[in-house]
Amino acid sequence: MKPAAFAYHRPESRAQALALLAEHGDEAKIISGGQSLVPAMNFRLARPPILIDINAIPGMDDIREEGGTLVIGARCRHAHFEKPVSSAPIGLLLSRVAANIAHTPIRSRGSFGGSLSHADPASEWCCVARGLEAELVAESTTGRRTIPAAAFFQTIFTTALRPDELLTEIRLPLFGPGWHCGFAEYARRAGDFALAMAVVACRVEGGVIREARVGLGGIASTPVTSPEAVAVLLGQAPSPALFLAAGQAGADATSPDGDIHASGEYRQDLVRAMIRRALTQAFA
Amino acid sequence: MSEPKTTVRCTVNGQAVQADVVPRMSLADMLREEAGLTGTHLGCEHGVCGACTIIVNGAPVRSCLMFAVQAEGAEVRTVEGLADGETLSPLQRAFWEKHGLQCGFCTPGFLMLATWMLEQPEPVTEERLRHVLSSNLCRCTGYTNIVRAVTAAAKEMGKWAESAAA
């Protein structure tokens, strides 16, 4: 259980890191928290010849608010979100999500951007990014581009990042007044990868839901949105019956694969329950 | 081909430690093999069991998932730093008194995890205690006596709060 040999670089600036990526491309792997990468290396499922450690680069874990947007530095640790990072609804939502991510010592090291770059379909942050329509900022020596979450997650463990690009920022809506956000997941043991999860955000005006976003994770090769659940919610007043109907519509539109952990049918039923629970939490 | 080594300097339990290590050496292996501190145990070596939990710069971490080179300049605390000479810490004593260990393999990880929790400003409730302790595996005790031990230490240290009614 020891990793294969690798060369180690610890750049002290973003420019140095990008230059190393430009030079080494596919040969190099970024290490942020290492909580997924190092187990894969210890099992020798991953054998990167070169590791570029971004932990000494200043400013990569800054969080700021810019207009209606929460801008999260890619190296922000999961634990940082356990207490709300913003007084806007997104802050409380992210704290609820963070409590579900792995275990306490994993949250000390694992990072938001690392999770997105790893793109595990059962990752909570991937579900949040996709469901809430985050924008992801990638940088390379040739420039900077913003990738919508819808285009970022391509398939399991595969993103739109090029080998010379570093994910530097995640931009999420703050969700102002009138917005209600919730998250729910189901795992059989504390800290396990969830069998299904749902994130929701709804804006209520005049007693009815005017805007809604619903994201699902753990049920396909990437996180997905649920336009079917959204369609049920729009124009309606929030109620337990509505939440159940939205969950049913969301579940009916999915066809999760079964695996050793759960059958597809069971996962589909969990989708129904997770959408309902996330909505219930949002409006509690 | 010999792998090039890097010099790492950090403090472990307040003592300066310097070691020449290959990049792939885990922090846990450096503590055990270079610093001679074998209290940190390696169970699974992929971040699941928690036996290797230590405190790095004030945060609990799995030392099998950090490379030693990443501890450059860090302040590291291990189970060897808990007792004051022959005097056990209140948490260590509680593990003894409540039979919070049997074979003892997982104990250093539980002690460091719970030590960190008891040092946090927020009070410890049963719910929080169980949430945090769920990070680590014990194959002997069934956890009940570990929960009793940490609860007793939290009460002795004035860190315990009854859970709010559900």
Short mmCIF file of C-alpha atoms in Angstrom, two decimals:
data_model
loop_
_atom_site.label_atom_id
_atom_site.label_comp_id
_atom_site.label_asym_id
_atom_site.label_seq_id
_atom_site.Cartn_x
_atom_site.Cartn_y
_atom_site.Cartn_z
CA MET A 1 0.00 0.00 0.00
CA LYS A 2 2.75 2.43 -0.90
CA PRO A 3 2.45 4.68 -3.95
CA ALA A 4 4.75 4.46 -6.96
CA ALA A 5 7.62 6.92 -7.09
CA PHE A 6 6.90 10.43 -8.33
CA ALA A 7 8.66 13.76 -8.66
CA TYR A 8 7.27 16.42 -6.34
CA HIS A 9 6.86 20.13 -7.03
CA ARG A 10 5.54 22.69 -4.60
CA PRO A 11 5.09 25.96 -6.51
CA GLU A 12 4.71 29.08 -4.40
CA SER A 13 2.68 31.05 -6.93
CA ARG A 14 -0.15 30.36 -9.32
CA ALA A 15 2.09 31.36 -12.25
CA GLN A 16 4.68 28.74 -11.25
CA ALA A 17 1.97 26.09 -10.97
CA LEU A 18 0.58 26.94 -14.41
CA ALA A 19 4.08 26.90 -15.94
CA LEU A 20 4.65 23.42 -14.47
CA LEU A 21 1.31 22.25 -15.88
CA ALA A 22 2.13 23.69 -19.29
CA GLU A 23 5.49 21.90 -19.23
CA HIS A 24 4.32 18.50 -17.99
CA GLY A 25 0.65 18.30 -19.08
CA ASP A 26 -0.75 14.79 -18.75
CA GLU A 27 2.31 13.56 -16.85
CA ALA A 28 1.46 15.82 -13.93
CA LYS A 29 -1.34 15.64 -11.42
CA ILE A 30 -2.42 18.44 -9.10
CA ILE A 31 -2.59 17.55 -5.42
CA SER A 32 -4.83 19.75 -3.30
CA GLY A 33 -6.26 17.87 -0.29
CA GLY A 34 -5.25 14.48 -1.67
CA GLN A 35 -8.12 12.68 0.02
CA SER A 36 -9.16 10.88 -3.18
CA LEU A 37 -5.87 11.03 -5.08
CA VAL A 38 -3.62 9.56 -2.37
CA PRO A 39 -5.82 6.48 -1.73
CA ALA A 40 -5.83 5.89 -5.52
CA MET A 41 -2.03 6.26 -5.52
CA ASN A 42 -1.64 3.95 -2.52
CA PHE A 43 -3.65 1.30 -4.37
CA ARG A 44 -1.57 2.14 -7.49
CA LEU A 45 -4.78 2.79 -9.39
CA ALA A 46 -3.15 6.15 -10.10
CA ARG A 47 0.58 6.44 -10.83
CA PRO A 48 1.23 10.08 -11.71
CA PRO A 49 4.93 10.57 -12.50
CA ILE A 50 4.76 14.16 -11.26
CA LEU A 51 2.76 15.76 -8.44
CA ILE A 52 2.21 19.49 -8.33
CA ASP A 53 1.23 20.48 -4.80
CA ILE A 54 -0.84 23.69 -4.71
CA ASN A 55 -0.88 23.95 -0.91
CA ALA A 56 1.87 26.60 -0.74
CA ILE A 57 0.19 28.98 -3.18
CA PRO A 58 -1.24 31.98 -1.35
CA GLY A 59 -4.85 33.03 -1.93
CA MET A 60 -6.17 29.78 -3.37
CA ASP A 61 -8.52 29.32 -0.43
CA ASP A 62 -10.00 32.81 -0.36
CA ILE A 63 -13.77 33.25 -0.28
CA ARG A 64 -15.45 36.48 -1.34
CA GLU A 65 -18.80 37.85 -2.39
CA GLU A 66 -19.01 39.65 -5.71
CA GLY A 67 -22.39 41.13 -6.52
CA GLY A 68 -24.82 38.24 -6.24
CA THR A 69 -22.08 35.62 -6.43
CA LEU A 70 -20.11 33.63 -3.87
CA VAL A 71 -16.58 33.14 -5.21
CA ILE A 72 -14.85 30.14 -3.65
CA GLY A 73 -11.12 29.57 -4.00
CA ALA A 74 -10.58 26.05 -5.32
CA ARG A 75 -8.42 24.94 -2.35
CA CYS A 76 -11.06 25.82 0.30
CA ARG A 77 -11.30 22.81 2.59
CA HIS A 78 -14.63 21.09 3.18
CA ALA A 79 -14.33 21.86 6.91
CA HIS A 80 -14.30 25.58 6.13
CA PHE A 81 -17.96 25.37 5.12
CA GLU A 82 -19.19 23.65 8.29
CA LYS A 83 -20.05 27.09 9.66
CA PRO A 84 -21.88 29.28 7.11
CA VAL A 85 -19.38 31.26 5.00
CA SER A 86 -22.08 33.77 4.02
CA SER A 87 -25.19 35.18 5.64
CA ALA A 88 -27.03 34.66 2.34
CA PRO A 89 -28.99 31.38 1.91
CA ILE A 90 -26.03 29.73 0.11
CA GLY A 91 -23.98 29.89 3.34
CA LEU A 92 -26.45 27.82 5.34
CA LEU A 93 -26.93 25.42 2.44
CA LEU A 94 -23.18 24.77 2.05
CA SER A 95 -22.87 24.15 5.80
CA ARG A 96 -25.63 21.55 5.62
CA VAL A 97 -23.91 19.91 2.66
CA ALA A 98 -20.47 19.93 4.29
CA ALA A 99 -21.72 17.95 7.29
CA ASN A 100 -22.44 15.07 4.89
CA ILE A 101 -19.02 14.95 3.23
CA ALA A 102 -16.94 11.96 4.34
CA HIS A 103 -15.58 12.28 7.89
CA THR A 104 -14.14 15.06 10.04
CA PRO A 105 -10.41 14.41 9.31
CA ILE A 106 -11.12 14.04 5.59
CA ARG A 107 -12.88 17.42 5.69
CA SER A 108 -9.76 18.99 7.21
CA ARG A 109 -7.80 18.32 4.02
CA GLY A 110 -10.18 17.65 1.13
CA SER A 111 -10.99 20.71 -0.95
CA PHE A 112 -13.96 22.04 -2.93
CA GLY A 113 -12.00 22.37 -6.17
CA GLY A 114 -10.33 19.01 -5.67
CA SER A 115 -13.72 17.33 -5.43
CA LEU A 116 -14.93 18.98 -8.61
CA SER A 117 -11.75 18.12 -10.53
CA HIS A 118 -11.96 14.52 -9.34
CA ALA A 119 -15.63 14.41 -10.50
CA ASP A 120 -16.83 11.45 -8.49
CA PRO A 121 -20.54 11.06 -9.37
CA ALA A 122 -21.33 10.68 -5.65
CA SER A 123 -19.53 13.89 -4.65
CA GLU A 124 -21.69 16.36 -2.76
CA TRP A 125 -19.88 19.41 -4.14
CA CYS A 126 -20.30 18.12 -7.71
CA CYS A 127 -24.05 17.76 -7.10
CA VAL A 128 -24.21 21.29 -5.68
CA ALA A 129 -22.17 22.77 -8.53
CA ARG A 130 -24.30 21.10 -11.19
CA GLY A 131 -27.66 21.53 -9.50
CA LEU A 132 -27.17 25.19 -8.62
CA GLU A 133 -25.54 26.02 -11.97
CA ALA A 134 -22.11 27.03 -10.74
CA GLU A 135 -19.50 28.55 -13.00
CA LEU A 136 -16.00 27.11 -12.79
CA VAL A 137 -12.94 29.19 -13.55
CA ALA A 138 -9.96 27.40 -15.10
CA GLU A 139 -6.58 28.99 -15.69
CA SER A 140 -3.60 28.06 -17.83
CA THR A 141 -0.55 29.90 -19.18
CA THR A 142 -2.65 30.77 -22.22
CA GLY A 143 -5.46 32.43 -20.27
CA ARG A 144 -8.50 32.05 -18.13
CA ARG A 145 -11.93 30.69 -19.04
CA THR A 146 -15.21 30.16 -17.30
CA ILE A 147 -16.89 26.78 -17.73
CA PRO A 148 -20.59 26.29 -16.84
CA ALA A 149 -21.09 23.25 -14.61
CA ALA A 150 -23.33 21.74 -17.29
CA ALA A 151 -20.29 21.51 -19.60
CA PHE A 152 -17.72 20.73 -16.90
CA PHE A 153 -18.81 17.25 -15.83
CA GLN A 154 -18.36 14.92 -18.79
CA THR A 155 -18.51 11.45 -17.30
CA ILE A 156 -17.25 9.58 -14.25
CA PHE A 157 -13.90 11.08 -13.10
CA THR A 158 -13.76 13.14 -16.30
CA THR A 159 -14.13 16.90 -16.64
CA ALA A 160 -13.70 19.56 -19.31
CA LEU A 161 -10.39 20.66 -17.75
CA ARG A 162 -7.46 20.39 -20.17
CA PRO A 163 -4.23 18.81 -18.90
CA ASP A 164 -2.61 22.27 -18.73
CA GLU A 165 -5.48 23.85 -16.78
CA LEU A 166 -5.91 24.45 -13.07
CA LEU A 167 -9.35 24.93 -11.54
CA THR A 168 -8.99 28.12 -9.48
CA GLU A 169 -12.48 29.36 -8.57
CA ILE A 170 -16.02 28.17 -8.13
CA ARG A 171 -18.75 30.77 -8.56
CA LEU A 172 -22.14 30.03 -6.99
CA PRO A 173 -25.24 32.21 -6.70
CA LEU A 174 -25.62 33.72 -3.20
CA PHE A 175 -29.42 33.37 -3.50
CA GLY A 176 -30.90 36.54 -2.09
CA PRO A 177 -34.15 37.24 -0.28
CA GLY A 178 -37.02 34.90 -1.14
CA TRP A 179 -34.74 31.95 -1.89
CA HIS A 180 -35.00 28.70 0.05
CA CYS A 181 -32.29 26.05 -0.23
CA GLY A 182 -32.05 22.46 0.98
CA PHE A 183 -29.95 19.31 0.66
CA ALA A 184 -30.54 15.66 1.49
CA GLU A 185 -28.61 12.47 0.91
CA TYR A 186 -28.87 8.86 1.93
CA ALA A 187 -25.94 6.65 2.87
CA ARG A 188 -26.15 3.43 4.82
CA ARG A 189 -23.33 4.38 7.20
CA ALA A 190 -22.13 7.80 8.34
CA GLY A 191 -19.51 9.12 5.95
CA ASP A 192 -20.10 6.57 3.19
CA PHE A 193 -20.61 7.59 -0.41
CA ALA A 194 -24.30 8.41 -0.71
CA LEU A 195 -26.60 6.16 -2.72
CA ALA A 196 -28.54 9.24 -3.83
CA MET A 197 -28.63 12.95 -3.03
CA ALA A 198 -30.61 16.03 -4.00
CA VAL A 199 -29.99 19.77 -3.76
CA VAL A 200 -32.75 22.32 -4.28
CA ALA A 201 -33.10 26.09 -4.46
CA CYS A 202 -36.48 27.82 -4.90
CA ARG A 203 -37.44 31.47 -5.09
CA VAL A 204 -40.85 32.30 -3.70
CA GLU A 205 -42.72 35.47 -4.59
CA GLY A 206 -46.36 36.17 -3.85
CA GLY A 207 -46.69 32.80 -2.16
CA VAL A 208 -45.71 30.73 -5.19
CA ILE A 209 -42.43 29.30 -6.48
CA ARG A 210 -41.19 31.48 -9.35
CA GLU A 211 -37.76 29.93 -9.93
CA ALA A 212 -36.39 26.53 -8.98
CA ARG A 213 -33.23 24.47 -9.38
CA VAL A 214 -32.98 20.79 -8.55
CA GLY A 215 -29.76 18.77 -8.77
CA LEU A 216 -29.22 15.04 -8.23
CA GLY A 217 -26.07 13.09 -7.44
CA GLY A 218 -24.97 9.49 -7.01
CA ILE A 219 -27.37 8.12 -9.61
CA ALA A 220 -25.57 8.54 -12.95
CA SER A 221 -22.04 8.97 -14.34
CA THR A 222 -22.23 12.70 -13.62
CA PRO A 223 -24.39 14.88 -11.40
CA VAL A 224 -27.58 15.89 -13.21
CA THR A 225 -30.38 18.42 -12.99
CA SER A 226 -34.04 17.51 -12.78
CA PRO A 227 -36.08 19.73 -15.10
CA GLU A 228 -39.05 17.40 -14.45
CA ALA A 229 -39.05 18.20 -10.73
CA VAL A 230 -38.59 21.90 -11.50
CA ALA A 231 -41.60 21.84 -13.84
CA VAL A 232 -43.80 20.49 -11.04
CA LEU A 233 -42.64 23.21 -8.61
CA LEU A 234 -42.98 26.31 -10.79
CA GLY A 235 -46.07 28.42 -10.22
CA GLN A 236 -47.18 26.40 -7.21
CA ALA A 237 -47.39 27.23 -3.51
CA PRO A 238 -44.93 25.19 -1.39
CA SER A 239 -46.64 22.31 0.42
CA PRO A 240 -45.82 18.76 1.50
CA ALA A 241 -48.02 17.42 -1.32
CA LEU A 242 -46.13 19.53 -3.86
CA PHE A 243 -42.76 18.31 -2.53
CA LEU A 244 -43.91 14.71 -2.86
CA ALA A 245 -45.15 15.33 -6.42
CA ALA A 246 -41.85 16.98 -7.37
CA GLY A 247 -39.94 14.03 -5.90
CA GLN A 248 -42.08 11.59 -7.83
CA ALA A 249 -41.64 13.48 -11.11
CA GLY A 250 -37.89 13.70 -10.53
CA ALA A 251 -37.61 9.99 -9.74
CA ASP A 252 -39.79 8.94 -12.71
CA ALA A 253 -37.40 10.71 -15.08
CA THR A 254 -34.30 8.90 -13.80
CA SER A 255 -33.11 5.39 -14.53
CA PRO A 256 -30.20 4.77 -12.16
CA ASP A 257 -28.02 1.71 -12.68
CA GLY A 258 -27.89 -0.85 -9.92
CA ASP A 259 -24.61 -1.94 -8.38
CA ILE A 260 -23.34 -3.90 -5.39
CA HIS A 261 -24.57 -1.13 -3.05
CA ALA A 262 -28.13 -0.71 -4.28
CA SER A 263 -30.43 -1.76 -7.10
CA GLY A 264 -31.47 0.79 -9.70
CA GLU A 265 -35.05 0.57 -8.50
CA TYR A 266 -34.03 1.34 -4.93
CA ARG A 267 -31.90 4.28 -6.02
CA GLN A 268 -34.83 5.63 -8.02
CA ASP A 269 -37.01 5.47 -4.95
CA LEU A 270 -34.29 7.27 -2.99
CA VAL A 271 -34.33 10.07 -5.57
CA ARG A 272 -38.03 10.62 -4.82
CA ALA A 273 -37.33 10.72 -1.09
CA MET A 274 -34.23 12.93 -1.34
CA ILE A 275 -35.98 15.58 -3.47
CA ARG A 276 -38.87 15.61 -1.02
CA ARG A 277 -36.55 15.84 2.00
CA ALA A 278 -34.41 18.58 0.45
CA LEU A 279 -37.54 20.63 -0.32
CA THR A 280 -38.91 20.01 3.16
CA GLN A 281 -35.64 21.25 4.66
CA ALA A 282 -35.60 24.29 2.36
CA PHE A 283 -39.04 25.41 3.54
CA ALA A 284 -38.71 24.32 7.21
CA MET B 1 17.73 4.13 -9.77
CA SER B 2 17.69 5.77 -6.38
CA GLU B 3 14.92 8.24 -5.74
CA PRO B 4 16.00 11.77 -4.91
CA LYS B 5 15.30 12.79 -1.33
CA THR B 6 14.03 16.05 0.06
CA THR B 7 14.73 17.46 3.49
CA VAL B 8 11.62 18.05 5.60
CA ARG B 9 11.65 20.20 8.70
CA CYS B 10 8.68 20.36 11.06
CA THR B 11 7.91 20.18 14.75
CA VAL B 12 6.45 17.07 16.34
CA ASN B 13 4.99 17.53 19.81
CA GLY B 14 7.00 20.75 20.08
CA GLN B 15 10.34 19.15 19.15
CA ALA B 16 12.12 20.05 15.92
CA VAL B 17 12.30 17.12 13.53
CA GLN B 18 14.34 16.97 10.34
CA ALA B 19 14.37 14.06 7.93
CA ASP B 20 15.53 13.28 4.41
CA VAL B 21 12.63 11.55 2.69
CA VAL B 22 11.55 10.40 -0.75
CA PRO B 23 8.42 12.27 -1.91
CA ARG B 24 6.25 9.16 -1.73
CA MET B 25 6.90 8.56 1.96
CA SER B 26 3.71 9.19 3.94
CA LEU B 27 3.78 11.46 6.96
CA ALA B 28 2.79 8.42 9.05
CA ASP B 29 5.80 6.46 7.82
CA MET B 30 8.09 9.42 8.47
CA LEU B 31 6.84 9.69 12.05
CA ARG B 32 7.35 5.97 12.62
CA GLU B 33 10.53 5.30 10.69
CA GLU B 34 12.43 8.58 10.72
CA ALA B 35 11.26 10.16 13.99
CA GLY B 36 10.97 6.83 15.83
CA LEU B 37 7.44 7.67 17.02
CA THR B 38 5.61 4.38 16.57
CA GLY B 39 2.50 5.42 18.51
CA THR B 40 0.86 6.47 15.24
CA HIS B 41 -0.56 3.27 13.77
CA LEU B 42 -1.25 2.42 10.15
CA GLY B 43 -4.31 0.29 9.60
CA CYS B 44 -5.74 0.59 6.09
CA GLU B 45 -3.37 3.08 4.42
CA HIS B 46 -6.19 4.53 2.35
CA GLY B 47 -7.93 6.90 4.69
CA VAL B 48 -10.76 4.69 5.90
CA CYS B 49 -9.85 3.37 9.35
CA GLY B 50 -8.51 6.48 11.09
CA ALA B 51 -5.86 4.66 13.15
CA CYS B 52 -3.22 7.08 11.82
CA THR B 53 -5.15 10.25 12.77
CA ILE B 54 -2.85 12.99 14.07
CA ILE B 55 -3.18 16.76 14.47
CA VAL B 56 -1.42 18.94 11.87
CA ASN B 57 -1.53 22.71 12.26
CA GLY B 58 -4.51 22.37 14.57
CA ALA B 59 -6.62 20.09 12.35
CA PRO B 60 -7.17 16.34 12.60
CA VAL B 61 -5.78 14.57 9.54
CA ARG B 62 -5.15 11.08 8.24
CA SER B 63 -1.36 10.82 8.22
CA CYS B 64 -1.50 8.02 5.62
CA LEU B 65 -3.03 10.52 3.15
CA MET B 66 -0.38 13.21 3.59
CA PHE B 67 3.09 12.93 2.21
CA ALA B 68 5.91 13.78 4.60
CA VAL B 69 7.15 16.46 2.19
CA GLN B 70 3.81 18.22 2.66
CA ALA B 71 4.52 18.66 6.38
CA GLU B 72 7.35 21.13 5.69
CA GLY B 73 7.08 23.82 8.38
CA ALA B 74 4.05 22.18 9.99
CA GLU B 75 3.25 21.78 13.66
CA VAL B 76 2.49 18.08 14.15
CA ARG B 77 1.02 16.45 17.25
CA THR B 78 0.92 12.71 17.88
CA VAL B 79 -0.24 10.43 20.68
CA GLU B 80 3.25 10.59 22.24
CA GLY B 81 2.56 14.25 23.10
CA LEU B 82 -0.63 13.69 25.11
CA ALA B 83 0.74 12.56 28.48
CA ASP B 84 2.80 14.86 30.67
CA GLY B 85 5.58 12.49 31.68
CA GLU B 86 3.89 9.71 33.63
CA THR B 87 0.66 11.68 33.98
CA LEU B 88 -1.98 10.73 31.44
CA SER B 89 -4.20 13.40 29.88
CA PRO B 90 -7.80 13.41 31.17
CA LEU B 91 -8.87 11.74 27.92
CA GLN B 92 -6.23 9.02 28.15
CA ARG B 93 -7.19 8.37 31.77
CA ALA B 94 -10.86 8.15 30.78
CA PHE B 95 -10.04 5.54 28.11
CA TRP B 96 -8.31 3.52 30.83
CA GLU B 97 -11.07 3.93 33.41
CA LYS B 98 -13.96 3.26 31.00
CA HIS B 99 -12.23 0.37 29.20
CA GLY B 100 -12.22 2.38 25.95
CA LEU B 101 -9.67 0.01 24.42
CA GLN B 102 -9.07 -3.67 24.09
CA CYS B 103 -6.27 -4.52 21.63
CA GLY B 104 -5.28 -0.85 21.47
CA PHE B 105 -4.49 -0.66 17.77
CA CYS B 106 -7.07 2.01 16.95
CA THR B 107 -6.55 3.89 20.23
CA PRO B 108 -3.95 6.48 19.12
CA GLY B 109 -6.24 7.58 16.29
CA PHE B 110 -9.28 7.84 18.56
CA LEU B 111 -7.25 9.72 21.17
CA MET B 112 -5.98 12.30 18.68
CA LEU B 113 -9.40 12.74 17.05
CA ALA B 114 -11.14 13.20 20.40
CA THR B 115 -8.32 15.40 21.74
CA TRP B 116 -8.88 17.71 18.80
CA MET B 117 -12.66 17.73 19.37
CA LEU B 118 -12.25 18.55 23.06
CA GLU B 119 -9.99 21.49 22.20
CA GLN B 120 -12.59 23.13 19.94
CA PRO B 121 -14.51 26.11 21.34
CA GLU B 122 -17.95 24.56 20.87
CA PRO B 123 -19.28 22.28 23.62
CA VAL B 124 -19.47 18.55 22.98
CA THR B 125 -22.95 17.04 22.69
CA GLU B 126 -23.75 13.37 22.28
CA GLU B 127 -24.75 14.03 18.67
CA ARG B 128 -21.51 15.84 17.86
CA LEU B 129 -19.42 13.26 19.67
CA ARG B 130 -20.95 10.40 17.72
CA HIS B 131 -20.67 12.34 14.45
CA VAL B 132 -16.95 13.03 14.96
CA LEU B 133 -16.10 9.57 16.33
CA SER B 134 -17.84 7.91 13.36
CA SER B 135 -14.67 8.83 11.44
CA ASN B 136 -12.64 6.01 12.99
CA LEU B 137 -12.96 2.23 13.14
CA CYS B 138 -12.54 -0.03 16.17
CA ARG B 139 -12.83 -3.79 15.72
CA CYS B 140 -12.86 -4.71 19.44
CA THR B 141 -14.97 -2.49 21.64
CA GLY B 142 -18.21 -2.02 19.76
CA TYR B 143 -17.59 1.71 20.38
CA THR B 144 -19.78 1.94 23.48
CA ASN B 145 -16.87 2.26 25.87
CA ILE B 146 -15.07 4.70 23.59
CA VAL B 147 -18.16 6.93 23.64
CA ARG B 148 -18.31 6.55 27.45
CA ALA B 149 -14.64 7.47 27.78
CA VAL B 150 -14.84 10.59 25.63
CA THR B 151 -18.09 11.61 27.35
CA ALA B 152 -16.42 11.25 30.77
CA ALA B 153 -13.40 13.29 29.65
CA ALA B 154 -15.65 16.00 28.16
CA LYS B 155 -17.56 16.23 31.46
CA GLU B 156 -14.36 16.37 33.51
CA MET B 157 -12.99 19.10 31.26
CA GLY B 158 -16.23 21.15 31.43
CA LYS B 159 -16.84 20.67 27.68
CA TRP B 160 -20.05 18.62 27.87
CA ALA B 161 -23.47 19.96 26.93
CA GLU B 162 -26.69 17.97 27.04
CA SER B 163 -28.19 17.67 23.57
CA ALA B 164 -31.10 19.96 22.87
CA ALA B 165 -34.43 18.16 22.87
CA ALA B 166 -35.19 16.87 19.39
#
